């Protein structure tokens, strides 16, 4: 993350850098160590702590990424996993998603990039935070968990998490 931040700042990004921190369920500490906080502060990285879930696994980690929807002080948020390495600033993604006066935006409100075998990769996406949207996603997930618990892999492969994938939706595995 520090290398990515260095690259972005060296290339004069105008974007704020925010790190969402979730402490491990087994950790005795509730915040990062002072040395870590000083280093993040030196790079002007804002730290936001998110609640530690009752259980931590890949599934919960994927959905915790959507906490960026709570960052309603921003018009757009680009989520990048800590292993995503930008080669230059990514401000153009924000520029393309904000309409100029009298024009429409070049990107949709939410941009999710496809993976090789899935319709969305969890490592990089651009979202428009709005009040209540994270809570709405949590309600959808809870409802799907309750109604699909007996299905293989606990997911309806046609309906997914609430949107039936039919034309004109464009996605296919590679």
PDB file of C-alpha atoms in Angstrom:
ATOM      1  CA  UNK A   1       0.000   0.000   0.000  1.00  0.00           C
ATOM      2  CA  UNK A   2       2.815   2.429   0.762  1.00  0.00           C
ATOM      3  CA  UNK A   3       4.456   1.782  -2.605  1.00  0.00           C
ATOM      4  CA  UNK A   4       1.126   2.325  -4.373  1.00  0.00           C
ATOM      5  CA  UNK A   5       0.613   5.541  -2.411  1.00  0.00           C
ATOM      6  CA  UNK A   6       4.123   6.719  -3.278  1.00  0.00           C
ATOM      7  CA  UNK A   7       3.455   6.118  -6.989  1.00  0.00           C
ATOM      8  CA  UNK A   8       0.125   7.945  -6.872  1.00  0.00           C
ATOM      9  CA  UNK A   9       1.516  10.898  -4.943  1.00  0.00           C
ATOM     10  CA  UNK A  10       4.702  11.069  -7.020  1.00  0.00           C
ATOM     11  CA  UNK A  11       2.476  11.304 -10.101  1.00  0.00           C
ATOM     12  CA  UNK A  12       0.578  14.190  -8.406  1.00  0.00           C
ATOM     13  CA  UNK A  13      -2.761  12.524  -7.719  1.00  0.00           C
ATOM     14  CA  UNK A  14      -5.474  14.856  -6.493  1.00  0.00           C
ATOM     15  CA  UNK A  15      -7.298  11.993  -4.782  1.00  0.00           C
ATOM     16  CA  UNK A  16      -7.323  11.360  -1.056  1.00  0.00           C
ATOM     17  CA  UNK A  17      -5.785   8.068  -0.005  1.00  0.00           C
ATOM     18  CA  UNK A  18      -7.860   6.254   2.611  1.00  0.00           C
ATOM     19  CA  UNK A  19      -7.138   2.884   4.158  1.00  0.00           C
ATOM     20  CA  UNK A  20      -9.891   0.858   5.777  1.00  0.00           C
ATOM     21  CA  UNK A  21      -8.447  -1.056   8.719  1.00  0.00           C
ATOM     22  CA  UNK A  22     -10.122  -4.066  10.254  1.00  0.00           C
ATOM     23  CA  UNK A  23      -8.383  -5.654  13.190  1.00  0.00           C
ATOM     24  CA  UNK A  24      -8.143  -9.444  13.301  1.00  0.00           C
ATOM     25  CA  UNK A  25     -10.602 -11.240  15.550  1.00  0.00           C
ATOM     26  CA  UNK A  26      -7.643 -12.693  17.470  1.00  0.00           C
ATOM     27  CA  UNK A  27      -5.788  -9.379  17.860  1.00  0.00           C
ATOM     28  CA  UNK A  28      -5.443  -7.946  21.325  1.00  0.00           C
ATOM     29  CA  UNK A  29      -4.958  -4.437  19.907  1.00  0.00           C
ATOM     30  CA  UNK A  30      -7.919  -2.389  18.785  1.00  0.00           C
ATOM     31  CA  UNK A  31      -5.901   0.126  16.754  1.00  0.00           C
ATOM     32  CA  UNK A  32      -2.713   0.113  14.701  1.00  0.00           C
ATOM     33  CA  UNK A  33       0.619   0.591  16.430  1.00  0.00           C
ATOM     34  CA  UNK A  34       1.858   4.168  16.846  1.00  0.00           C
ATOM     35  CA  UNK A  35       4.770   3.578  14.443  1.00  0.00           C
ATOM     36  CA  UNK A  36       2.354   2.368  11.763  1.00  0.00           C
ATOM     37  CA  UNK A  37       0.073   5.361  12.284  1.00  0.00           C
ATOM     38  CA  UNK A  38       3.015   7.785  12.052  1.00  0.00           C
ATOM     39  CA  UNK A  39       4.134   6.186   8.785  1.00  0.00           C
ATOM     40  CA  UNK A  40       0.640   6.366   7.290  1.00  0.00           C
ATOM     41  CA  UNK A  41       0.322   9.957   8.450  1.00  0.00           C
ATOM     42  CA  UNK A  42       3.665  10.846   6.848  1.00  0.00           C
ATOM     43  CA  UNK A  43       2.183   9.715   3.518  1.00  0.00           C
ATOM     44  CA  UNK A  44      -1.053  11.622   4.226  1.00  0.00           C
ATOM     45  CA  UNK A  45      -3.031   8.369   4.321  1.00  0.00           C
ATOM     46  CA  UNK A  46      -6.291   8.636   6.215  1.00  0.00           C
ATOM     47  CA  UNK A  47      -7.110   5.673   8.457  1.00  0.00           C
ATOM     48  CA  UNK A  48     -10.685   4.536   8.987  1.00  0.00           C
ATOM     49  CA  UNK A  49     -11.348   1.620  11.308  1.00  0.00           C
ATOM     50  CA  UNK A  50     -14.178  -0.724  10.410  1.00  0.00           C
ATOM     51  CA  UNK A  51     -15.795  -3.172  12.821  1.00  0.00           C
ATOM     52  CA  UNK A  52     -14.293  -6.604  13.284  1.00  0.00           C
ATOM     53  CA  UNK A  53     -16.816  -9.271  12.208  1.00  0.00           C
ATOM     54  CA  UNK A  54     -17.726 -12.204  14.429  1.00  0.00           C
ATOM     55  CA  UNK A  55     -15.969 -14.520  11.977  1.00  0.00           C
ATOM     56  CA  UNK A  56     -13.321 -13.674   9.414  1.00  0.00           C
ATOM     57  CA  UNK A  57     -13.091 -15.555   6.143  1.00  0.00           C
ATOM     58  CA  UNK A  58     -12.845 -14.858   2.412  1.00  0.00           C
ATOM     59  CA  UNK A  59     -16.601 -14.378   2.142  1.00  0.00           C
ATOM     60  CA  UNK A  60     -16.818 -11.723   4.864  1.00  0.00           C
ATOM     61  CA  UNK A  61     -13.644 -10.028   3.607  1.00  0.00           C
ATOM     62  CA  UNK A  62     -15.188  -9.605   0.148  1.00  0.00           C
ATOM     63  CA  UNK A  63     -18.326  -7.946   1.475  1.00  0.00           C
ATOM     64  CA  UNK A  64     -16.422  -5.679   3.855  1.00  0.00           C
ATOM     65  CA  UNK A  65     -14.966  -3.964   0.779  1.00  0.00           C
ATOM     66  CA  UNK A  66     -18.371  -2.418   0.162  1.00  0.00           C
ATOM     67  CA  UNK A  67     -17.902  -0.304   3.295  1.00  0.00           C
ATOM     68  CA  UNK A  68     -16.537   2.280   0.869  1.00  0.00           C
ATOM     69  CA  UNK A  69     -20.210   3.045   0.229  1.00  0.00           C
ATOM     70  CA  UNK A  70     -20.215   4.673   3.672  1.00  0.00           C
ATOM     71  CA  UNK A  71     -17.641   7.241   2.478  1.00  0.00           C
ATOM     72  CA  UNK A  72     -20.419   9.611   1.439  1.00  0.00           C
ATOM     73  CA  UNK A  73     -18.132  12.634   1.795  1.00  0.00           C
ATOM     74  CA  UNK A  74     -16.760  11.599  -1.629  1.00  0.00           C
ATOM     75  CA  UNK A  75     -18.637  11.630  -4.936  1.00  0.00           C
ATOM     76  CA  UNK A  76     -16.656   8.571  -6.135  1.00  0.00           C
ATOM     77  CA  UNK A  77     -14.448   6.037  -4.397  1.00  0.00           C
ATOM     78  CA  UNK A  78     -11.965   3.788  -6.171  1.00  0.00           C
ATOM     79  CA  UNK A  79     -11.395   0.626  -4.151  1.00  0.00           C
ATOM     80  CA  UNK A  80      -8.073  -1.118  -4.659  1.00  0.00           C
ATOM     81  CA  UNK A  81      -6.943  -4.245  -2.825  1.00  0.00           C
ATOM     82  CA  UNK A  82      -3.594  -3.819  -1.124  1.00  0.00           C
ATOM     83  CA  UNK A  83      -1.973  -5.999  -3.795  1.00  0.00           C
ATOM     84  CA  UNK A  84      -3.114  -3.780  -6.693  1.00  0.00           C
ATOM     85  CA  UNK A  85      -0.187  -1.724  -7.954  1.00  0.00           C
ATOM     86  CA  UNK A  86      -1.014   1.383  -9.989  1.00  0.00           C
ATOM     87  CA  UNK A  87       1.648   2.432 -12.459  1.00  0.00           C
ATOM     88  CA  UNK A  88       0.514   6.078 -12.498  1.00  0.00           C
ATOM     89  CA  UNK A  89      -2.200   8.235 -11.006  1.00  0.00           C
ATOM     90  CA  UNK A  90      -5.768   7.145 -11.668  1.00  0.00           C
ATOM     91  CA  UNK A  91      -7.459  10.528 -11.448  1.00  0.00           C
ATOM     92  CA  UNK A  92      -8.790  10.135 -14.988  1.00  0.00           C
ATOM     93  CA  UNK A  93     -11.252   7.536 -13.653  1.00  0.00           C
ATOM     94  CA  UNK A  94     -12.735  10.187 -11.388  1.00  0.00           C
ATOM     95  CA  UNK A  95     -12.628  12.788 -14.157  1.00  0.00           C
ATOM     96  CA  UNK A  96     -14.462  10.463 -16.563  1.00  0.00           C
ATOM     97  CA  UNK A  97     -17.155   9.686 -14.009  1.00  0.00           C
ATOM     98  CA  UNK A  98     -17.919  13.312 -13.128  1.00  0.00           C
ATOM     99  CA  UNK A  99     -19.984  15.041 -15.814  1.00  0.00           C
ATOM    100  CA  UNK A 100     -18.863  18.426 -17.093  1.00  0.00           C
ATOM    101  CA  UNK A 101     -21.543  21.155 -17.181  1.00  0.00           C
ATOM    102  CA  UNK A 102     -23.953  20.384 -20.006  1.00  0.00           C
ATOM    103  CA  UNK A 103     -22.457  16.940 -20.637  1.00  0.00           C
ATOM    104  CA  UNK A 104     -23.016  13.443 -19.348  1.00  0.00           C
ATOM    105  CA  UNK A 105     -20.367  11.406 -17.563  1.00  0.00           C
ATOM    106  CA  UNK A 106     -18.214   9.114 -19.663  1.00  0.00           C
ATOM    107  CA  UNK A 107     -18.408   6.356 -17.002  1.00  0.00           C
ATOM    108  CA  UNK A 108     -21.426   5.030 -15.160  1.00  0.00           C
ATOM    109  CA  UNK A 109     -21.896   5.705 -11.459  1.00  0.00           C
ATOM    110  CA  UNK A 110     -20.487   2.308 -10.589  1.00  0.00           C
ATOM    111  CA  UNK A 111     -17.727   0.625 -12.555  1.00  0.00           C
ATOM    112  CA  UNK A 112     -16.921  -2.978 -11.745  1.00  0.00           C
ATOM    113  CA  UNK A 113     -14.276  -4.786 -13.732  1.00  0.00           C
ATOM    114  CA  UNK A 114     -14.856  -8.420 -14.778  1.00  0.00           C
ATOM    115  CA  UNK A 115     -12.596 -11.226 -13.691  1.00  0.00           C
ATOM    116  CA  UNK A 116     -11.532 -14.187 -15.763  1.00  0.00           C
ATOM    117  CA  UNK A 117     -14.255 -16.512 -14.467  1.00  0.00           C
ATOM    118  CA  UNK A 118     -16.550 -14.118 -12.602  1.00  0.00           C
ATOM    119  CA  UNK A 119     -18.617 -11.088 -13.586  1.00  0.00           C
ATOM    120  CA  UNK A 120     -16.830  -8.872 -11.051  1.00  0.00           C
ATOM    121  CA  UNK A 121     -13.393  -8.790  -9.529  1.00  0.00           C
ATOM    122  CA  UNK A 122     -13.166  -7.770  -5.898  1.00  0.00           C
ATOM    123  CA  UNK A 123      -9.744  -6.172  -6.227  1.00  0.00           C
ATOM    124  CA  UNK A 124     -10.598  -2.955  -8.079  1.00  0.00           C
ATOM    125  CA  UNK A 125     -13.875  -1.106  -8.553  1.00  0.00           C
ATOM    126  CA  UNK A 126     -15.231   2.438  -8.644  1.00  0.00           C
ATOM    127  CA  UNK A 127     -18.423   3.197  -6.738  1.00  0.00           C
ATOM    128  CA  UNK A 128     -20.611   6.194  -5.986  1.00  0.00           C
ATOM    129  CA  UNK A 129     -21.293   6.244  -2.243  1.00  0.00           C
ATOM    130  CA  UNK A 130     -24.783   7.265  -1.186  1.00  0.00           C
ATOM    131  CA  UNK A 131     -26.305   7.292   2.294  1.00  0.00           C
ATOM    132  CA  UNK A 132     -27.838   3.955   3.246  1.00  0.00           C
ATOM    133  CA  UNK A 133     -26.428   1.923   0.342  1.00  0.00           C
ATOM    134  CA  UNK A 134     -24.036  -0.131   2.466  1.00  0.00           C
ATOM    135  CA  UNK A 135     -26.917  -1.018   4.799  1.00  0.00           C
ATOM    136  CA  UNK A 136     -29.029  -1.962   1.758  1.00  0.00           C
ATOM    137  CA  UNK A 137     -26.303  -4.330   0.534  1.00  0.00           C
ATOM    138  CA  UNK A 138     -26.105  -5.899   3.987  1.00  0.00           C
ATOM    139  CA  UNK A 139     -29.884  -6.485   3.959  1.00  0.00           C
ATOM    140  CA  UNK A 140     -29.650  -8.148   0.520  1.00  0.00           C
ATOM    141  CA  UNK A 141     -26.777 -10.370   1.664  1.00  0.00           C
ATOM    142  CA  UNK A 142     -28.616 -11.355   4.858  1.00  0.00           C
ATOM    143  CA  UNK A 143     -31.766 -12.200   2.898  1.00  0.00           C
ATOM    144  CA  UNK A 144     -29.827 -14.274   0.343  1.00  0.00           C
ATOM    145  CA  UNK A 145     -27.988 -16.109   3.104  1.00  0.00           C
ATOM    146  CA  UNK A 146     -31.303 -16.921   4.787  1.00  0.00           C
ATOM    147  CA  UNK A 147     -33.132 -18.056   1.632  1.00  0.00           C
ATOM    148  CA  UNK A 148     -30.261 -19.768  -0.196  1.00  0.00           C
ATOM    149  CA  UNK A 149     -28.571 -21.640   2.635  1.00  0.00           C
ATOM    150  CA  UNK A 150     -29.699 -25.011   1.246  1.00  0.00           C
ATOM    151  CA  UNK A 151     -28.448 -24.352  -2.295  1.00  0.00           C
ATOM    152  CA  UNK A 152     -25.073 -25.632  -3.528  1.00  0.00           C
ATOM    153  CA  UNK A 153     -22.456 -22.958  -2.751  1.00  0.00           C
ATOM    154  CA  UNK A 154     -25.284 -21.017  -0.997  1.00  0.00           C
ATOM    155  CA  UNK A 155     -26.056 -18.969  -4.092  1.00  0.00           C
ATOM    156  CA  UNK A 156     -28.696 -19.036  -6.794  1.00  0.00           C
ATOM    157  CA  UNK A 157     -26.575 -19.122  -9.968  1.00  0.00           C
ATOM    158  CA  UNK A 158     -29.346 -17.523 -12.061  1.00  0.00           C
ATOM    159  CA  UNK A 159     -30.411 -14.744  -9.709  1.00  0.00           C
ATOM    160  CA  UNK A 160     -27.070 -14.176  -7.997  1.00  0.00           C
ATOM    161  CA  UNK A 161     -27.365 -11.561  -5.272  1.00  0.00           C
ATOM    162  CA  UNK A 162     -30.588 -10.122  -6.581  1.00  0.00           C
ATOM    163  CA  UNK A 163     -30.237  -9.319 -10.267  1.00  0.00           C
ATOM    164  CA  UNK A 164     -31.086 -11.983 -12.797  1.00  0.00           C
ATOM    165  CA  UNK A 165     -28.388 -12.025 -15.460  1.00  0.00           C
ATOM    166  CA  UNK A 166     -30.235 -11.818 -18.798  1.00  0.00           C
ATOM    167  CA  UNK A 167     -29.747  -9.797 -22.007  1.00  0.00           C
ATOM    168  CA  UNK A 168     -28.858  -6.997 -22.431  1.00  0.00           C
ATOM    169  CA  UNK A 169     -26.430  -7.830 -19.583  1.00  0.00           C
ATOM    170  CA  UNK A 170     -23.107  -8.612 -21.167  1.00  0.00           C
ATOM    171  CA  UNK A 171     -20.914 -11.072 -19.340  1.00  0.00           C
ATOM    172  CA  UNK A 172     -19.540 -14.497 -20.151  1.00  0.00           C
ATOM    173  CA  UNK A 173     -16.723 -16.540 -18.764  1.00  0.00           C
ATOM    174  CA  UNK A 174     -13.526 -16.504 -20.785  1.00  0.00           C
TER     175      UNK A 174
END
